[in-house]
PDB file of N, CA and C in Angstrom:
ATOM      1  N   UNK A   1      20.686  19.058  -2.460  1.00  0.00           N
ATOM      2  CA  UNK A   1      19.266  18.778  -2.573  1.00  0.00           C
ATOM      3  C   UNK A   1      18.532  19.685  -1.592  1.00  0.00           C
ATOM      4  N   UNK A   2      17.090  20.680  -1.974  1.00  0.00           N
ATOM      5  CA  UNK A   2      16.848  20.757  -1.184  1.00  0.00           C
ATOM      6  C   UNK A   2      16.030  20.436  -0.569  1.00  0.00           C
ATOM      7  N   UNK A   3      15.574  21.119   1.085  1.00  0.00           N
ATOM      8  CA  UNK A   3      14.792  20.474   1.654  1.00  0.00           C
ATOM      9  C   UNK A   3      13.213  19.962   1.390  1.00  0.00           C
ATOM     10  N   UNK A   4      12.880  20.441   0.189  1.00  0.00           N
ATOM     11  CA  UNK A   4      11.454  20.164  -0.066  1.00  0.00           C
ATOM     12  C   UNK A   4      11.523  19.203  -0.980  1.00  0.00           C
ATOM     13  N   UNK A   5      12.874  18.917  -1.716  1.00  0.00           N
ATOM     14  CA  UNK A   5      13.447  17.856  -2.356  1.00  0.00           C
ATOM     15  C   UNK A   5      13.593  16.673  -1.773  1.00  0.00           C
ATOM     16  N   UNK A   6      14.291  16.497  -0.660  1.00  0.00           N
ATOM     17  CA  UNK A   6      14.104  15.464   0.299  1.00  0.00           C
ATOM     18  C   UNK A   6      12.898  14.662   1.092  1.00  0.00           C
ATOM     19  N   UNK A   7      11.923  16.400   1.205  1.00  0.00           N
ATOM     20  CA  UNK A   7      11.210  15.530   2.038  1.00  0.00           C
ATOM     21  C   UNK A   7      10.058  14.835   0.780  1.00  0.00           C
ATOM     22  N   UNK A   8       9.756  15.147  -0.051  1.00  0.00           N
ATOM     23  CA  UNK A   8       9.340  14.483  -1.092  1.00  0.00           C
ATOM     24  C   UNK A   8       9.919  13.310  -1.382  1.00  0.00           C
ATOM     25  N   UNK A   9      11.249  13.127  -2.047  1.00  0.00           N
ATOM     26  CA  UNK A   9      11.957  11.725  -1.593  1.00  0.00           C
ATOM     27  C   UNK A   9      11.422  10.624  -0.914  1.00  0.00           C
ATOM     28  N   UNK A  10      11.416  11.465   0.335  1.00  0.00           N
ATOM     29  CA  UNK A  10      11.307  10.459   1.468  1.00  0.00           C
ATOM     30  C   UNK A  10       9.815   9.442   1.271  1.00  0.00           C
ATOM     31  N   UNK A  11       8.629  10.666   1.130  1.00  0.00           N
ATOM     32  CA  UNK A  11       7.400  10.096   1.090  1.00  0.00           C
ATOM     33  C   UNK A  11       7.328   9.313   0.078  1.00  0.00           C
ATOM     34  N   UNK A  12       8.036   9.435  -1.329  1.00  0.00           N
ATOM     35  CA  UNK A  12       7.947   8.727  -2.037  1.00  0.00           C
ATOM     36  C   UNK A  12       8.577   7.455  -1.843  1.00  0.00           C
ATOM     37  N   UNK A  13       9.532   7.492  -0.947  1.00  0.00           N
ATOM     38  CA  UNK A  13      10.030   5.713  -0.375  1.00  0.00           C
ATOM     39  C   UNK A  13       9.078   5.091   0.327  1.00  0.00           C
ATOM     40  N   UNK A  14       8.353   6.039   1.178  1.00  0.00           N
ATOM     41  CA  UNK A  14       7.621   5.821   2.285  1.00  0.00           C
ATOM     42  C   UNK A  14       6.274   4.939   1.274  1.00  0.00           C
ATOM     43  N   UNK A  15       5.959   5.693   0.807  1.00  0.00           N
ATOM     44  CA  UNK A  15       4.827   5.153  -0.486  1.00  0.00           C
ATOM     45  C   UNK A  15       5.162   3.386  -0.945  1.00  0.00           C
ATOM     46  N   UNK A  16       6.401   3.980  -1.316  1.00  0.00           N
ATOM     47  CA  UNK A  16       6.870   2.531  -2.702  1.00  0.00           C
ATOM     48  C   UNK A  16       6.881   1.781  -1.486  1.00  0.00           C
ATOM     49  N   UNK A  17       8.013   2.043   0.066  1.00  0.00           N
ATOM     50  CA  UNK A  17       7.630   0.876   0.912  1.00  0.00           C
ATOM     51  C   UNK A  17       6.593  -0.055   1.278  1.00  0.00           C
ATOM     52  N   UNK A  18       5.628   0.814   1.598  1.00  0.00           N
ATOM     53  CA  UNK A  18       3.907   0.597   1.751  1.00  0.00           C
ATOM     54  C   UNK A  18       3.051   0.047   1.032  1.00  0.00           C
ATOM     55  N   UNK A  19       3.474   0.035  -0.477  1.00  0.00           N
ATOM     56  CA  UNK A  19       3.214  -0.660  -1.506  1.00  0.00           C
ATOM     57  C   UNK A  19       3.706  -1.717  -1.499  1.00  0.00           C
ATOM     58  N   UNK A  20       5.025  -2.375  -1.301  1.00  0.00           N
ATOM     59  CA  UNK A  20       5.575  -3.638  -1.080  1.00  0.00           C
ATOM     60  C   UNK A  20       4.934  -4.453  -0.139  1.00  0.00           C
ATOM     61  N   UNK A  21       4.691  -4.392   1.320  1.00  0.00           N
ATOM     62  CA  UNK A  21       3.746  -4.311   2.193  1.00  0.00           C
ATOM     63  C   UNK A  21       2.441  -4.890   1.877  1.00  0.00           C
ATOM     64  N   UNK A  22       1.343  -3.610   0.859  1.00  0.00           N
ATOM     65  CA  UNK A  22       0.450  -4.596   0.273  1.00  0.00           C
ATOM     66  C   UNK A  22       0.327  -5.576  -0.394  1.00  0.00           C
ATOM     67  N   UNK A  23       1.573  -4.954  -1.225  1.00  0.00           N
ATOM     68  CA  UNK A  23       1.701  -6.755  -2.123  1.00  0.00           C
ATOM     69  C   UNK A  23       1.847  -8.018  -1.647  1.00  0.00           C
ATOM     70  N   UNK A  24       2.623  -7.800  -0.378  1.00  0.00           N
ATOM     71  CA  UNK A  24       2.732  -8.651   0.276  1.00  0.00           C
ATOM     72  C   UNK A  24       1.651  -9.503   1.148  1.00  0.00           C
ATOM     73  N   UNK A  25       0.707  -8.902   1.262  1.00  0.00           N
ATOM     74  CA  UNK A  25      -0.649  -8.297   2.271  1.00  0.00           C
ATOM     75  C   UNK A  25      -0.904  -9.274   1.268  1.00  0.00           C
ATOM     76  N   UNK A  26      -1.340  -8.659  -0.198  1.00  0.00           N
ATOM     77  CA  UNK A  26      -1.913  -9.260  -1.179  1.00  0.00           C
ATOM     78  C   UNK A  26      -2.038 -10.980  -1.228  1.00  0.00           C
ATOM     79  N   UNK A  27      -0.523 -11.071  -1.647  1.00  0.00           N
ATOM     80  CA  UNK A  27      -0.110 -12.224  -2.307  1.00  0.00           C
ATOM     81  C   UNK A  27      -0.251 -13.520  -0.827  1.00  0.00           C
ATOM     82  N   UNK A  28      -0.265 -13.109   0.545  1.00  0.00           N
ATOM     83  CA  UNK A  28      -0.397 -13.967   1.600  1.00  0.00           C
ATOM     84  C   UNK A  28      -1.863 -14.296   2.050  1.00  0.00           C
ATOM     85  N   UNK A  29      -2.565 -13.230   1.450  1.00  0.00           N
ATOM     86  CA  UNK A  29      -4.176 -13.746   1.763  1.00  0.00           C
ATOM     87  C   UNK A  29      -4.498 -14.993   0.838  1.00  0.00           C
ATOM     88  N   UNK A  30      -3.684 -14.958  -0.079  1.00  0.00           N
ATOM     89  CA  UNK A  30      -4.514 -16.381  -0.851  1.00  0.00           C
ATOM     90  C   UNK A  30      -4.049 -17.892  -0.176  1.00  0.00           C
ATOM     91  N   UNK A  31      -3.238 -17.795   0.578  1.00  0.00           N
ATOM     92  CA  UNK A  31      -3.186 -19.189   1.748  1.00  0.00           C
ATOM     93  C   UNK A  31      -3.722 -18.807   3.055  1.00  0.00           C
ATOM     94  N   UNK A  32      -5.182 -19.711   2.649  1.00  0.00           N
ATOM     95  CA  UNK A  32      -6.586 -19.299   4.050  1.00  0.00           C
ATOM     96  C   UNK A  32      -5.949 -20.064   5.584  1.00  0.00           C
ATOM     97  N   UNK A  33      -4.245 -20.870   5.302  1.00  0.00           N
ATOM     98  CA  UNK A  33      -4.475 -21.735   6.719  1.00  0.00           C
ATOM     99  C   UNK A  33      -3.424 -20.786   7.174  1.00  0.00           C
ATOM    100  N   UNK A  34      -2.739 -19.773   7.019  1.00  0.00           N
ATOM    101  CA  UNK A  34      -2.457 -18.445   7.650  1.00  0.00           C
ATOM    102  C   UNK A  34      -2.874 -18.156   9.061  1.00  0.00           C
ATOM    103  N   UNK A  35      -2.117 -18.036  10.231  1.00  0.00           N
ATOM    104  CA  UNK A  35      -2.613 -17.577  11.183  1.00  0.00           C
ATOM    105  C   UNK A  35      -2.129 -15.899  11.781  1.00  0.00           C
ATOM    106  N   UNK A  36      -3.313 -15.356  10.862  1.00  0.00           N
ATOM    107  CA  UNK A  36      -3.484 -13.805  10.798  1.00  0.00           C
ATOM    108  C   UNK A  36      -3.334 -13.281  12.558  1.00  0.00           C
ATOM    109  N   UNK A  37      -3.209 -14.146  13.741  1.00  0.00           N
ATOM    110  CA  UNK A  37      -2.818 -13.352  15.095  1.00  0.00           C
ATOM    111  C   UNK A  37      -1.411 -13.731  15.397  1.00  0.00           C
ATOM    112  N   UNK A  38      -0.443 -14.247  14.607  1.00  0.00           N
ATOM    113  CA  UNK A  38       1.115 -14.915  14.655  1.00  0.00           C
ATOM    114  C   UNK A  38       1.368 -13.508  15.031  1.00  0.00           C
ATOM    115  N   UNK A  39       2.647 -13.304  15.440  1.00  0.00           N
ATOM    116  CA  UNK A  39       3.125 -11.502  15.489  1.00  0.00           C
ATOM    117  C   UNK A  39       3.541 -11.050  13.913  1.00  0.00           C
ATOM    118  N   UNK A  40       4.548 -11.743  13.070  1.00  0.00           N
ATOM    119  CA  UNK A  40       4.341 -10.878  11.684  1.00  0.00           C
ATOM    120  C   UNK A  40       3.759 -11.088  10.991  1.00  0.00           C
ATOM    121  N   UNK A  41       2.552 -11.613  11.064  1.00  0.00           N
ATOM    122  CA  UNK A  41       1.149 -11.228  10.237  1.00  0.00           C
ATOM    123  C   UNK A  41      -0.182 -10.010  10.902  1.00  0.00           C
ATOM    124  N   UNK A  42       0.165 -10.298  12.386  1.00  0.00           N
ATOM    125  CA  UNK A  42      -0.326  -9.747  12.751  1.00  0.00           C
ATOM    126  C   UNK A  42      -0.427  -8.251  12.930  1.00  0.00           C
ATOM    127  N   UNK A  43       0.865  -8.184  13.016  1.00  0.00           N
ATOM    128  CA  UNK A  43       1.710  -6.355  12.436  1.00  0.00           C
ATOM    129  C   UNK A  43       1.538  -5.994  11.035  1.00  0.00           C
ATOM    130  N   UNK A  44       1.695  -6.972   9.729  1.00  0.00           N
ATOM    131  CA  UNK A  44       1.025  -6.855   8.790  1.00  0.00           C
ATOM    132  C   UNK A  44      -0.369  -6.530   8.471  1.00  0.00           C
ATOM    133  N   UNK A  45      -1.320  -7.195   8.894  1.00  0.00           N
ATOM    134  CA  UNK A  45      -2.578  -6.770   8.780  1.00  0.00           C
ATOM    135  C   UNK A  45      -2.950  -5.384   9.636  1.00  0.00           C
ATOM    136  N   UNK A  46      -2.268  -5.161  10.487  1.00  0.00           N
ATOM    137  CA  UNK A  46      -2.642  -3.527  11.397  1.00  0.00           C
ATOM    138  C   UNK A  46      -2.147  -2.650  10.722  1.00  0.00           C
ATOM    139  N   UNK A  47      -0.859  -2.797   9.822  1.00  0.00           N
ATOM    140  CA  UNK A  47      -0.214  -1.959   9.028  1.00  0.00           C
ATOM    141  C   UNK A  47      -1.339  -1.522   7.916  1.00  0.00           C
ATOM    142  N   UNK A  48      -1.484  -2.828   6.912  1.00  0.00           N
ATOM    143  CA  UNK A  48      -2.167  -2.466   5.933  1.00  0.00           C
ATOM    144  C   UNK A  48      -3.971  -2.464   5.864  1.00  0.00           C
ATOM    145  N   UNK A  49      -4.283  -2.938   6.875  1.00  0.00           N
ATOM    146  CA  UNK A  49      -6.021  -3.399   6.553  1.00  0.00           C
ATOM    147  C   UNK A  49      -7.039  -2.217   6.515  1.00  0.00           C
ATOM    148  N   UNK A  50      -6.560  -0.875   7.466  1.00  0.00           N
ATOM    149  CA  UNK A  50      -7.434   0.188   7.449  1.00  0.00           C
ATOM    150  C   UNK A  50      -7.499   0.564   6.159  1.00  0.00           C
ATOM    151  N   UNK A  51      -6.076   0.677   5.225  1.00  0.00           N
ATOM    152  CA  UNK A  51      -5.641   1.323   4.151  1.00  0.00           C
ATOM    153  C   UNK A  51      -6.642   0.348   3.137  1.00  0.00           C
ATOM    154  N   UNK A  52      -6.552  -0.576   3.141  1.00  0.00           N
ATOM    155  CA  UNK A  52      -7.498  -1.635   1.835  1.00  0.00           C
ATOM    156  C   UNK A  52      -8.774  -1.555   1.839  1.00  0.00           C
ATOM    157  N   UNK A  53      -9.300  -1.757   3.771  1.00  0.00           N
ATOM    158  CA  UNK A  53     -10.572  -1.044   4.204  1.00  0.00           C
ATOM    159  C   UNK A  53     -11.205   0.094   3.773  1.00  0.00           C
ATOM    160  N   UNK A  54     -10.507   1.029   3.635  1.00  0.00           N
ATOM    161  CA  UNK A  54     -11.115   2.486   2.851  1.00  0.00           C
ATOM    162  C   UNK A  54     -11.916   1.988   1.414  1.00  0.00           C
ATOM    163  N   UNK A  55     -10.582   1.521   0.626  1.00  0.00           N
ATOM    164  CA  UNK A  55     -11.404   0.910  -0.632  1.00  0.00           C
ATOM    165  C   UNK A  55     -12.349  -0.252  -0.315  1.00  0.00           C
ATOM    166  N   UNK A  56     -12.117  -0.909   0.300  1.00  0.00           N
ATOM    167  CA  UNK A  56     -13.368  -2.055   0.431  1.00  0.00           C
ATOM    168  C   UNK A  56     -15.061  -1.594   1.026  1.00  0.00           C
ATOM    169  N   UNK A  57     -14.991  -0.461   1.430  1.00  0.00           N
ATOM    170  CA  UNK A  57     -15.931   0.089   1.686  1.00  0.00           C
ATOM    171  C   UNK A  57     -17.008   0.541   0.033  1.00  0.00           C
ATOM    172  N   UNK A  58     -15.737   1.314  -0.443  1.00  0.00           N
ATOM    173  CA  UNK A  58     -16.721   1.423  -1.639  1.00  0.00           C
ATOM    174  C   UNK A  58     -16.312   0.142  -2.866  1.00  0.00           C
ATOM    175  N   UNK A  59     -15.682  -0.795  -2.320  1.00  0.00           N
ATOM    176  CA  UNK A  59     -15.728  -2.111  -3.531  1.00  0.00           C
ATOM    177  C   UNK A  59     -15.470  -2.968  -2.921  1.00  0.00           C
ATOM    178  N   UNK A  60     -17.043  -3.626  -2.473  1.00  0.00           N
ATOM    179  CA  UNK A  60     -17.098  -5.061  -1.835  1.00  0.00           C
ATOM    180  C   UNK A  60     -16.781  -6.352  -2.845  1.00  0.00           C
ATOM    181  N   UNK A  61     -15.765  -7.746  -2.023  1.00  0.00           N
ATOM    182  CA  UNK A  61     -15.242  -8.227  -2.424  1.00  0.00           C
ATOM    183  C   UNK A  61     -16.976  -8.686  -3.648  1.00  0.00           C
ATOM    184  N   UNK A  62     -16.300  -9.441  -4.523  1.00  0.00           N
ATOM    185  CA  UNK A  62     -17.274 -10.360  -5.650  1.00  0.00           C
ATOM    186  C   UNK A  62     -17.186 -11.699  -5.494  1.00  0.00           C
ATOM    187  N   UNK A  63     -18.270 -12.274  -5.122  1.00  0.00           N
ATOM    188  CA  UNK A  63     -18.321 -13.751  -5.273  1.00  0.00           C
ATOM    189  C   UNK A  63     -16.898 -14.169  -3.741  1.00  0.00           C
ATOM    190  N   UNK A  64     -16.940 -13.450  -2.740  1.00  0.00           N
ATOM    191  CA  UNK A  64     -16.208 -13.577  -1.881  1.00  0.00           C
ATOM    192  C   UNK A  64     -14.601 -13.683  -2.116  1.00  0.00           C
ATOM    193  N   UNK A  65     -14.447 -13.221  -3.115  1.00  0.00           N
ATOM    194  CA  UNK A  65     -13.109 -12.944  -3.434  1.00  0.00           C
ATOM    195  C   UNK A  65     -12.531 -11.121  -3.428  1.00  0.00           C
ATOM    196  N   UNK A  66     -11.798 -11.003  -3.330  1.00  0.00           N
ATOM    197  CA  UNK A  66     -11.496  -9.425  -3.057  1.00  0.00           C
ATOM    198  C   UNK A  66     -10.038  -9.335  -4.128  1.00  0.00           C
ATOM    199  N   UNK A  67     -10.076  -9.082  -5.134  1.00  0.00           N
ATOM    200  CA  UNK A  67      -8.752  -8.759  -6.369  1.00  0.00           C
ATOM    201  C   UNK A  67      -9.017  -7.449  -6.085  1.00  0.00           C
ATOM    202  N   UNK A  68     -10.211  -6.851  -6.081  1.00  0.00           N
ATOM    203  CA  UNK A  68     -10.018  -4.806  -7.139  1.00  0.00           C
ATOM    204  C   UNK A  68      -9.716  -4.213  -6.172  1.00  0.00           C
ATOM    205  N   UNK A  69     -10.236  -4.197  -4.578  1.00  0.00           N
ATOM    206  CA  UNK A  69     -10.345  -3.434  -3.566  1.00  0.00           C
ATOM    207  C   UNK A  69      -8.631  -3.329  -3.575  1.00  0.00           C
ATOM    208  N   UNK A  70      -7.563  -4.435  -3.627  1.00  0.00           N
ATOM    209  CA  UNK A  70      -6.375  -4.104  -3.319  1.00  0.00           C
ATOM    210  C   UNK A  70      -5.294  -3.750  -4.279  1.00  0.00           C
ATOM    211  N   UNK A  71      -6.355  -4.143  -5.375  1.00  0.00           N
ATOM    212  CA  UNK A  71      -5.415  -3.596  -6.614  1.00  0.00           C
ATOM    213  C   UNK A  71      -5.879  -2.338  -7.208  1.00  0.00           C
ATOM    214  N   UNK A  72      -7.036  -1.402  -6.536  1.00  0.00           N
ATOM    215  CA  UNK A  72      -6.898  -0.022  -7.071  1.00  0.00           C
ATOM    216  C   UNK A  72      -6.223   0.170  -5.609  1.00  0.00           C
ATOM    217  N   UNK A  73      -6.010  -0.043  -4.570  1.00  0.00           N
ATOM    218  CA  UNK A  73      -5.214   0.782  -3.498  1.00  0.00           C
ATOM    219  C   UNK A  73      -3.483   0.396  -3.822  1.00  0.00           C
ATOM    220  N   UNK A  74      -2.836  -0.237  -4.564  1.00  0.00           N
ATOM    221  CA  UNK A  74      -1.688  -0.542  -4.524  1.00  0.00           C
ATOM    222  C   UNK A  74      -1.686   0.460  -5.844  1.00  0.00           C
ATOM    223  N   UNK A  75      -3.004   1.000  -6.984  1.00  0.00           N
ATOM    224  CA  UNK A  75      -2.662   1.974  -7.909  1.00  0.00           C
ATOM    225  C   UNK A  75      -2.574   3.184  -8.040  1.00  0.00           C
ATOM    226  N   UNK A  76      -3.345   3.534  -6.422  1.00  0.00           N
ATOM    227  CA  UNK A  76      -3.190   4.634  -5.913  1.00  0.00           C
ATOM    228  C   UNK A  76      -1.850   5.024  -5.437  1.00  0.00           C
ATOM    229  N   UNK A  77      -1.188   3.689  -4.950  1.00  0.00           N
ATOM    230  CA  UNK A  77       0.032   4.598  -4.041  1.00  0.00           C
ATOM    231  C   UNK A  77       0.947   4.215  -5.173  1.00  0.00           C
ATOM    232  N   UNK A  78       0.629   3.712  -6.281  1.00  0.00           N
ATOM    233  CA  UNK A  78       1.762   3.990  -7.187  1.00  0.00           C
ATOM    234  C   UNK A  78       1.618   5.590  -8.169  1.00  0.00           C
ATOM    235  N   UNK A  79       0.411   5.857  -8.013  1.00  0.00           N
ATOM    236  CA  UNK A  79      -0.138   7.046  -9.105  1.00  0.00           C
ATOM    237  C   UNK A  79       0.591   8.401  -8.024  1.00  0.00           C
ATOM    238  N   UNK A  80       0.142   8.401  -6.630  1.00  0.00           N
ATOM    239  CA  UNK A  80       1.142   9.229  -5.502  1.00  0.00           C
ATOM    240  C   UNK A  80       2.457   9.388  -5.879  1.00  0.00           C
ATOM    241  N   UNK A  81       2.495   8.257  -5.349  1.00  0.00           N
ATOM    242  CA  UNK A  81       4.853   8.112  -5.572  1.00  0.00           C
ATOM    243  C   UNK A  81       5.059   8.590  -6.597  1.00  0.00           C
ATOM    244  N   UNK A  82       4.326   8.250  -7.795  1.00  0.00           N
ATOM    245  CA  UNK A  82       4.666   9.251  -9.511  1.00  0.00           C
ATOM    246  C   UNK A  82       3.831  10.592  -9.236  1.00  0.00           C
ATOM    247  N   UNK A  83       3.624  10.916  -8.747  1.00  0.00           N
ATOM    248  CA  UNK A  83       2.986  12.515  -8.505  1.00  0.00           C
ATOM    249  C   UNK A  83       4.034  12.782  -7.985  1.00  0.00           C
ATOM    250  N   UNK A  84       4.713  12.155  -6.678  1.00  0.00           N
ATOM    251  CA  UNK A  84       5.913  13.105  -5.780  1.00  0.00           C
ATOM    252  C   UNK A  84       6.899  13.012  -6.374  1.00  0.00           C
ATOM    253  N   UNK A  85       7.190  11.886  -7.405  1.00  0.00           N
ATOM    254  CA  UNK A  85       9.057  11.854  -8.196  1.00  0.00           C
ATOM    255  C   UNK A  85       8.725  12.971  -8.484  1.00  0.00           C
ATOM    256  N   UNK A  86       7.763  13.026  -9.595  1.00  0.00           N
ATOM    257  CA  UNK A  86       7.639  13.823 -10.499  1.00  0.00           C
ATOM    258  C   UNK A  86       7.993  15.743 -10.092  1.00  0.00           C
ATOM    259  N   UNK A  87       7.089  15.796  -8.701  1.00  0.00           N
ATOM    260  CA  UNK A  87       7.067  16.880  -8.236  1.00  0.00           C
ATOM    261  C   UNK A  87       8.805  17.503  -7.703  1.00  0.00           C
ATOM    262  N   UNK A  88       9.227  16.508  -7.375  1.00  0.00           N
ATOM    263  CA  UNK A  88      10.349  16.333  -6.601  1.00  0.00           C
ATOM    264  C   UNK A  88      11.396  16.844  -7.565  1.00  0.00           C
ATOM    265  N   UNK A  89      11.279  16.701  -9.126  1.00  0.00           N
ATOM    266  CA  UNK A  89      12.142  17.017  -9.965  1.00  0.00           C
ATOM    267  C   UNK A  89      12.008  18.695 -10.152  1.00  0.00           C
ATOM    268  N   UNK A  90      11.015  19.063 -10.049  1.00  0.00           N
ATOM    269  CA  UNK A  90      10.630  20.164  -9.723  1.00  0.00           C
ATOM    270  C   UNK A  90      11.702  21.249  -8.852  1.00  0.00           C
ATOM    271  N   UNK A  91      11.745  20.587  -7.541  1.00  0.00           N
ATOM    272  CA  UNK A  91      12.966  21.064  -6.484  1.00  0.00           C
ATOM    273  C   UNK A  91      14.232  21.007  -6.774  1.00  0.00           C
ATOM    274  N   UNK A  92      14.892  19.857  -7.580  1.00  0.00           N
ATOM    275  CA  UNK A  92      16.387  19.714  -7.623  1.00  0.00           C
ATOM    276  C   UNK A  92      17.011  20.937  -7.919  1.00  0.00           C
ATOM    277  N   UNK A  93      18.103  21.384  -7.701  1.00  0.00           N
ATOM    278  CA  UNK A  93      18.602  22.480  -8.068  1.00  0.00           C
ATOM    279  C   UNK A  93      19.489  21.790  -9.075  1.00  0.00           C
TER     280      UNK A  93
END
C-alpha cells in the first residue's frame, strides 16, 4: 500500500470514528437529566460541539429542537469518508 494510500485510510477511519461519536452525541442529547460536566460526557461534548456548532450557526434548532444541524454534519463526514475511500482506490497499486 502506498503511502498516500494509507494516509487516506487513516482519515477515512478517523472520519467514520468521529461520526460514531456524533451519533452518539446525537442519540444522548435526547435524555435532558444527563449531566453534560460528568468526565465522559464531558469529553464528549468538547470532542463534538464545535463540529455541530459550525452547522448550528447557519441552522438554528426549530421549535427548540435541533434534528438537521446534526444530521447534515454526520452527512458531511459521511459524504468525506466516501470522497477519501473512493480517492484512496485511486492509490492502491
Amino acid at each position: 500500500m502506498s503511502p498516500v494510500a494509507l494516509l487516506l485510510t487513516t482519515l477515512a477511519t478517523f472520519l467514520n470514528i468521529y461520526m460514531v461519536l456524533l451519533i452518539i452525541r446525537f442519540l444522548l442529547s435526547w435524555f435532558p437529566n444527563l449531566n453534560w460536566y460528568d468526565p465522559p460526557l464531558s469529553i464528549l461534548g468538547q470532542l463534538t460541539d464545535p463540529y455541530i456548532n459550525f452547522f448550528r450557526s447557519f441552522i438554528p434548532p426549530i421549535g427548540g429542537i435541533d434534528f438537521i444541524s446534526p444530521t447534515i454534519a454526520i452527512l458531511v463526514l459521511q459524504l468525506a469518508a466516501g470522497f477519501l475511500t473512493g480517492l484512496r482506490s485511486q492509490f492502491l497499486y
